[in-house]
């Protein structure tokens, strides 16, 4: 994005008609970073977030066992050396509360919260061709006129409601990993069914099994799960990571999923079935 963005803002009369230069939707990793960058450009920005706090994925997914499966030192904002030096993750794969604390810390550090509007869903956005502005409407009925509309909605932020008949009349309690209650759920003495053995399912099952009287797992397609190799990170680890950060980021930039893996450099056809 060019530093001349401000110059694109129309003349003062037009600018006055704008509620904001930019509206950003979502306050997860993407929304936080976007707000930071747009502010650096001198724009007046409003972030609209349907949750009641920052975090996105890490606000909503509070299920037992929720943690990253990316290594913490790269599951992090890179734009601030200060942040990279100040924040030391406690584990290779940190838990949801820690990632949420991290995103809150970055939000406070750059005083981003004052431009965020929580508990607000963007329900419509219409582009007005004449004025070349967006009209963005929230579920509270507010309409904001803005020049730029940037979405940081998250590709995994809209939960999938299980399509089971009679779910609403189910007599037991049911929970979704992506909309887990804020207060802890006690499974002691309960019979629990877990549906799915994807990345969230494999994190939930062992923890629920520690409490519940009985756990049954429903799995449509078997998954390939390997031991996570998680471990805590101490001062020595951090000294090493920080002294290697340039090389680590270099690896990240050259890997298709932006992860610091060494390429195996072989194709499926190179190995036995
Ligand atoms: C359990 C879990 C673990 C994950 N672990 C990893 C990992 O280890 N490594 C990795 O790289 N990725 C992981 N991911 C993917 C993760 O989603 C991304 O890494 C990242 O957090 C996405 O950030 P985001 O800001 O793009 O979206 P999100 O964090 O999803 O934030 C989007 C926000 O937009 C809000 N929103 C959506 N629509 C509207 C609307 N209309 N109006 C207002 N607000 C709206 C949502 O409420 C949400 O808060 C994981 C995902 C999940 C679910």
Short mmCIF file of C-alpha atoms and ligand atoms in Angstrom, two decimals:
data_model
loop_
_atom_site.label_atom_id
_atom_site.label_comp_id
_atom_site.label_asym_id
_atom_site.label_seq_id
_atom_site.Cartn_x
_atom_site.Cartn_y
_atom_site.Cartn_z
CA UNK A 1 0.00 0.00 0.00
CA UNK A 2 1.36 3.40 -0.93
CA UNK A 3 2.17 6.05 1.61
CA UNK A 4 0.29 8.45 -0.68
CA UNK A 5 -3.01 6.97 0.30
CA UNK A 6 -3.96 10.08 2.17
CA UNK A 7 -3.69 12.09 -1.00
CA UNK A 8 -6.46 9.99 -2.45
CA UNK A 9 -8.86 11.21 0.18
CA UNK A 10 -11.11 13.69 -1.59
CA UNK A 11 -11.07 17.43 -0.94
CA UNK A 12 -11.90 18.64 2.61
CA UNK A 13 -15.63 18.97 1.86
CA UNK A 14 -15.82 15.36 0.67
CA UNK A 15 -13.61 14.19 3.50
CA UNK A 16 -15.99 15.79 5.97
CA UNK A 17 -18.81 13.71 4.52
CA UNK A 18 -16.91 10.54 5.32
CA UNK A 19 -17.43 8.98 8.73
CA UNK A 20 -14.09 7.20 8.39
CA UNK A 21 -11.39 6.89 5.77
CA UNK A 22 -11.47 3.14 6.24
CA UNK A 23 -13.64 0.50 7.86
CA UNK A 24 -11.95 -2.75 8.77
CA UNK A 25 -14.11 -5.77 9.52
CA UNK A 26 -12.77 -8.19 12.15
CA UNK A 27 -10.36 -7.80 15.07
CA UNK A 28 -8.25 -10.93 14.70
CA UNK A 29 -4.64 -11.01 13.53
CA UNK A 30 -5.66 -9.48 10.18
CA UNK A 31 -7.84 -6.68 11.56
CA UNK A 32 -5.32 -5.68 14.22
CA UNK A 33 -2.47 -5.44 11.75
CA UNK A 34 -4.61 -3.64 9.16
CA UNK A 35 -5.69 -1.03 11.69
CA UNK A 36 -2.07 -0.50 12.69
CA UNK A 37 -0.95 -0.03 9.09
CA UNK A 38 -3.79 2.28 8.12
CA UNK A 39 -3.18 4.43 11.16
CA UNK A 40 0.47 4.69 10.17
CA UNK A 41 -0.82 6.12 6.86
CA UNK A 42 -2.69 8.75 8.82
CA UNK A 43 -6.16 7.42 8.04
CA UNK A 44 -9.18 7.61 10.34
CA UNK A 45 -10.18 4.00 10.83
CA UNK A 46 -12.97 2.08 12.54
CA UNK A 47 -12.71 -1.65 13.17
CA UNK A 48 -16.05 -3.41 13.45
CA UNK A 49 -16.02 -6.74 15.29
CA UNK A 50 -18.98 -8.97 16.13
CA UNK A 51 -17.24 -10.46 19.19
CA UNK A 52 -16.87 -8.55 22.45
CA UNK A 53 -13.07 -8.40 22.34
CA UNK A 54 -10.05 -8.68 20.07
CA UNK A 55 -8.64 -12.06 19.07
CA UNK A 56 -10.85 -13.41 16.30
CA UNK A 57 -10.07 -17.14 16.16
CA UNK A 58 -8.46 -16.82 19.58
CA UNK A 59 -11.45 -15.03 21.06
CA UNK A 60 -14.01 -17.60 19.89
CA UNK A 61 -12.17 -20.92 20.11
CA UNK A 62 -11.93 -21.44 23.88
CA UNK A 63 -12.45 -25.18 23.92
CA UNK A 64 -10.37 -27.41 26.20
CA UNK A 65 -6.98 -28.05 24.65
CA UNK A 66 -7.15 -25.21 22.12
CA UNK A 67 -3.65 -24.24 21.09
CA UNK A 68 -1.74 -23.38 17.95
CA UNK A 69 -0.22 -25.92 15.66
CA UNK A 70 2.21 -23.37 14.28
CA UNK A 71 5.37 -22.67 16.19
CA UNK A 72 4.75 -19.69 18.40
CA UNK A 73 7.81 -17.70 17.36
CA UNK A 74 6.45 -17.41 13.84
CA UNK A 75 2.76 -17.28 14.77
CA UNK A 76 3.39 -13.67 15.61
CA UNK A 77 3.41 -10.16 14.20
CA UNK A 78 6.65 -9.34 12.54
CA UNK A 79 6.10 -5.63 11.95
CA UNK A 80 7.47 -4.54 15.32
CA UNK A 81 10.93 -5.52 16.51
CA UNK A 82 9.90 -4.24 19.92
CA UNK A 83 7.03 -6.73 20.05
CA UNK A 84 9.32 -9.52 18.87
CA UNK A 85 11.75 -8.66 21.65
CA UNK A 86 9.21 -8.03 24.39
CA UNK A 87 6.95 -11.02 24.00
CA UNK A 88 8.32 -14.45 24.86
CA UNK A 89 5.89 -17.29 24.24
CA UNK A 90 5.97 -19.86 27.01
CA UNK A 91 5.59 -22.87 24.73
CA UNK A 92 6.34 -24.05 21.24
CA UNK A 93 2.57 -24.39 20.61
CA UNK A 94 0.85 -21.91 22.95
CA UNK A 95 -2.66 -22.33 24.31
CA UNK A 96 -5.65 -20.19 23.36
CA UNK A 97 -5.49 -18.02 26.52
CA UNK A 98 -1.86 -17.15 25.75
CA UNK A 99 -2.55 -16.24 22.11
CA UNK A 100 -5.51 -14.16 23.24
CA UNK A 101 -3.28 -12.40 25.81
CA UNK A 102 -0.73 -11.74 23.07
CA UNK A 103 -3.28 -10.14 20.74
CA UNK A 104 -4.61 -8.04 23.64
CA UNK A 105 -1.06 -6.96 24.49
CA UNK A 106 -0.38 -5.81 20.90
CA UNK A 107 -3.74 -4.02 20.83
CA UNK A 108 -2.95 -2.14 24.06
CA UNK A 109 0.67 -1.45 23.12
CA UNK A 110 -0.35 0.46 20.01
CA UNK A 111 -3.50 1.88 21.60
CA UNK A 112 -5.63 0.26 18.93
CA UNK A 113 -8.71 -0.45 21.04
CA UNK A 114 -9.99 3.12 20.80
CA UNK A 115 -10.71 2.61 17.09
CA UNK A 116 -12.52 -0.68 17.59
CA UNK A 117 -16.24 -1.18 17.88
CA UNK A 118 -17.14 -4.53 19.45
CA UNK A 119 -20.40 -6.51 19.58
CA UNK A 120 -21.13 -5.11 16.13
CA UNK A 121 -21.66 -7.09 12.99
CA UNK A 122 -21.30 -5.60 9.55
CA UNK A 123 -24.42 -6.75 7.72
CA UNK A 124 -24.23 -4.86 4.43
CA UNK A 125 -21.81 -2.84 2.34
CA UNK A 126 -22.84 -0.94 -0.77
CA UNK A 127 -20.49 0.87 -3.10
CA UNK A 128 -21.75 4.25 -4.21
CA UNK A 129 -20.34 4.72 -7.71
CA UNK A 130 -20.92 8.48 -7.82
CA UNK A 131 -18.98 9.37 -4.71
CA UNK A 132 -16.71 6.31 -4.89
CA UNK A 133 -17.40 5.56 -1.27
CA UNK A 134 -18.77 2.60 0.64
CA UNK A 135 -21.87 2.67 2.81
CA UNK A 136 -21.30 0.10 5.52
CA UNK A 137 -24.26 -0.92 7.66
CA UNK A 138 -24.06 -2.63 11.06
CA UNK A 139 -26.58 -4.85 12.81
CA UNK A 140 -27.30 -1.93 15.15
CA UNK A 141 -28.60 -0.02 12.12
CA UNK A 142 -25.68 2.43 11.91
CA UNK A 143 -24.48 3.34 8.45
CA UNK A 144 -20.93 4.57 8.00
CA UNK A 145 -19.64 6.21 4.86
CA UNK A 146 -16.05 5.29 4.15
CA UNK A 147 -13.60 5.44 1.29
CA UNK A 148 -11.97 2.07 1.94
CA UNK A 149 -13.54 -1.14 3.18
CA UNK A 150 -11.12 -3.86 4.25
CA UNK A 151 -12.26 -7.27 5.36
CA UNK A 152 -10.37 -9.37 7.90
CA UNK A 153 -13.28 -11.75 8.39
CA UNK A 154 -11.21 -14.88 8.85
CA UNK A 155 -11.62 -17.91 6.68
CA UNK A 156 -12.55 -19.97 9.74
CA UNK A 157 -14.63 -17.53 11.74
CA UNK A 158 -18.14 -18.58 10.74
CA UNK A 159 -19.08 -21.72 12.67
CA UNK A 160 -20.66 -24.65 10.90
CA UNK A 161 -23.94 -25.49 12.58
CA UNK A 162 -24.25 -29.28 12.68
CA UNK A 163 -27.08 -30.29 10.32
CA UNK A 164 -28.57 -32.81 12.76
CA UNK A 165 -32.33 -33.16 12.89
CA UNK A 166 -33.86 -32.26 16.26
CA UNK A 167 -30.67 -30.63 17.54
CA UNK A 168 -32.73 -27.94 19.25
CA UNK A 169 -34.81 -30.47 21.16
CA UNK A 170 -31.76 -32.52 22.25
CA UNK A 171 -32.14 -32.95 26.01
CA UNK A 172 -28.44 -32.92 26.85
CA UNK A 173 -25.99 -30.03 26.47
CA UNK A 174 -24.13 -29.49 23.25
CA UNK A 175 -21.17 -27.27 22.47
CA UNK A 176 -19.31 -26.12 19.40
CA UNK A 177 -15.55 -25.70 19.53
CA UNK A 178 -15.79 -22.40 17.64
CA UNK A 179 -18.36 -20.92 20.05
CA UNK A 180 -17.18 -22.31 23.35
CA UNK A 181 -18.62 -20.60 26.47
CA UNK A 182 -16.34 -18.26 28.39
CA UNK A 183 -16.95 -20.11 31.64
CA UNK A 184 -15.36 -23.56 31.97
CA UNK A 185 -17.53 -26.59 31.17
CA UNK A 186 -17.30 -29.41 33.73
CA UNK A 187 -17.57 -32.87 32.17
CA UNK A 188 -17.00 -34.75 35.44
CA UNK A 189 -19.13 -37.87 35.56
CA UNK A 190 -20.72 -37.16 32.17
CA UNK A 191 -21.12 -39.30 29.07
CA UNK A 192 -19.68 -37.23 26.25
CA UNK A 193 -19.76 -37.70 22.48
CA UNK A 194 -17.21 -35.80 20.40
CA UNK A 195 -17.93 -35.47 16.71
CA UNK A 196 -14.95 -35.01 14.45
CA UNK A 197 -11.26 -35.75 14.68
CA UNK A 198 -9.85 -32.77 12.84
CA UNK A 199 -7.36 -30.34 14.36
CA UNK A 200 -9.82 -29.19 17.07
CA UNK A 201 -11.22 -32.66 17.79
CA UNK A 202 -7.80 -34.11 18.48
CA UNK A 203 -7.09 -31.31 20.93
CA UNK A 204 -10.42 -31.63 22.74
CA UNK A 205 -10.70 -35.42 23.08
CA UNK A 206 -7.75 -36.13 25.43
CA UNK A 207 -8.72 -33.33 27.80
CA UNK A 208 -12.40 -34.18 27.98
CA UNK A 209 -11.45 -37.84 28.48
CA UNK A 210 -9.56 -36.89 31.64
CA UNK A 211 -12.80 -35.64 33.22
CA UNK A 212 -15.69 -37.46 31.64
CA UNK A 213 -17.00 -40.81 32.83
CA UNK A 214 -17.20 -42.03 29.24
CA UNK A 215 -16.21 -40.55 25.87
CA UNK A 216 -17.29 -41.79 22.49
CA UNK A 217 -15.69 -40.31 19.38
CA UNK A 218 -17.49 -40.17 16.04
CA UNK A 219 -15.15 -40.02 13.11
CA UNK A 220 -16.16 -39.98 9.46
CA UNK A 221 -12.67 -39.94 8.02
CA UNK A 222 -9.61 -41.09 9.95
CA UNK A 223 -7.03 -38.38 10.36
CA UNK A 224 -3.27 -38.64 10.44
CA UNK A 225 -2.10 -37.40 13.81
CA UNK A 226 1.48 -37.28 14.98
CA UNK A 227 2.82 -36.39 18.44
CA UNK A 228 2.97 -32.61 18.66
CA UNK A 229 6.45 -32.38 20.15
CA UNK A 230 5.33 -29.41 22.22
CA UNK A 231 7.72 -28.12 24.87
CA UNK A 232 8.17 -25.07 27.05
CA UNK A 233 10.47 -22.27 25.95
CA UNK A 234 13.03 -20.82 28.32
CA UNK A 235 15.45 -17.91 28.19
CA UNK A 236 18.06 -19.91 26.29
CA UNK A 237 15.53 -20.84 23.60
CA UNK A 238 14.58 -17.21 23.22
CA UNK A 239 18.17 -16.06 22.93
CA UNK A 240 18.66 -18.57 20.13
CA UNK A 241 15.38 -17.74 18.35
CA UNK A 242 16.04 -14.00 18.50
CA UNK A 243 19.57 -14.36 17.23
CA UNK A 244 18.24 -16.43 14.30
CA UNK A 245 15.13 -14.47 13.50
CA UNK A 246 16.35 -13.24 10.10
CA UNK A 247 17.03 -16.77 8.93
CA UNK A 248 13.72 -18.00 10.38
CA UNK A 249 11.70 -15.35 8.53
CA UNK A 250 13.63 -16.07 5.37
CA UNK A 251 12.52 -19.71 5.64
CA UNK A 252 8.94 -18.61 6.29
CA UNK A 253 8.89 -16.44 3.17
CA UNK A 254 10.14 -19.28 1.03
CA UNK A 255 7.70 -21.92 2.25
CA UNK A 256 4.27 -22.26 0.60
CA UNK A 257 2.38 -22.22 3.91
CA UNK A 258 4.61 -19.57 5.46
CA UNK A 259 5.95 -22.01 8.01
CA UNK A 260 9.63 -22.41 8.87
CA UNK A 261 9.91 -25.93 7.54
CA UNK A 262 12.81 -27.36 5.63
CA UNK A 263 11.50 -28.49 2.25
CA UNK A 264 11.62 -32.27 1.84
CA UNK A 265 12.19 -31.74 -1.87
CA UNK A 266 10.50 -34.98 -2.87
CA UNK A 267 7.20 -35.68 -4.54
CA UNK A 268 4.61 -38.25 -3.44
CA UNK A 269 5.67 -40.36 -6.42
CA UNK A 270 9.22 -40.50 -5.01
CA UNK A 271 8.12 -42.60 -2.05
CA UNK A 272 6.45 -45.98 -1.61
CA UNK A 273 2.64 -46.11 -1.24
C1 LIG B 1 -8.71 -23.60 16.59
C2 LIG B 1 -7.88 -22.94 15.52
C3 LIG B 1 -6.50 -23.05 15.58
C4 LIG B 1 -5.73 -22.45 14.59
N1 LIG B 1 -4.37 -22.57 14.66
C5 LIG B 1 -3.61 -22.02 13.69
C6 LIG B 1 -2.20 -22.14 13.70
O1 LIG B 1 -1.61 -22.77 14.58
N2 LIG B 1 -1.49 -21.57 12.71
C7 LIG B 1 -2.10 -20.88 11.70
O2 LIG B 1 -1.41 -20.36 10.82
N3 LIG B 1 -3.43 -20.73 11.68
C8 LIG B 1 -4.19 -21.28 12.63
N4 LIG B 1 -5.55 -21.13 12.58
C9 LIG B 1 -6.14 -20.30 11.53
C10 LIG B 1 -6.46 -18.92 12.13
O3 LIG B 1 -7.82 -18.68 11.87
C11 LIG B 1 -5.54 -17.86 11.55
O4 LIG B 1 -4.21 -18.20 11.88
C12 LIG B 1 -5.78 -16.45 12.08
O5 LIG B 1 -6.05 -16.42 13.47
C13 LIG B 1 -6.88 -15.79 11.30
O6 LIG B 1 -6.91 -14.43 11.65
P1 LIG B 1 -7.90 -13.46 10.91
O7 LIG B 1 -7.76 -12.13 11.56
O8 LIG B 1 -7.72 -13.56 9.46
O9 LIG B 1 -9.37 -14.06 11.17
P2 LIG B 1 -10.10 -14.38 12.57
O10 LIG B 1 -9.14 -14.57 13.66
O11 LIG B 1 -11.07 -15.48 12.28
O12 LIG B 1 -10.90 -13.04 12.85
C14 LIG B 1 -11.99 -12.67 12.06
C15 LIG B 1 -12.92 -11.84 12.91
O13 LIG B 1 -13.89 -11.24 12.06
C16 LIG B 1 -15.11 -11.18 12.75
N5 LIG B 1 -16.17 -11.06 11.77
C17 LIG B 1 -16.47 -11.91 10.75
N6 LIG B 1 -17.50 -11.43 10.03
C18 LIG B 1 -17.87 -10.26 10.62
C19 LIG B 1 -18.85 -9.29 10.33
N7 LIG B 1 -19.69 -9.42 9.30
N8 LIG B 1 -18.96 -8.20 11.13
C20 LIG B 1 -18.10 -8.05 12.18
N9 LIG B 1 -17.13 -8.94 12.51
C21 LIG B 1 -17.01 -10.02 11.73
C22 LIG B 1 -15.17 -12.49 13.52
O14 LIG B 1 -16.01 -12.37 14.66
C23 LIG B 1 -13.70 -12.68 13.93
O15 LIG B 1 -13.45 -12.20 15.22
C24 LIG B 1 -6.35 -21.73 13.55
C25 LIG B 1 -7.74 -21.64 13.49
C26 LIG B 1 -8.50 -22.25 14.45
C27 LIG B 1 -10.00 -22.13 14.35
#
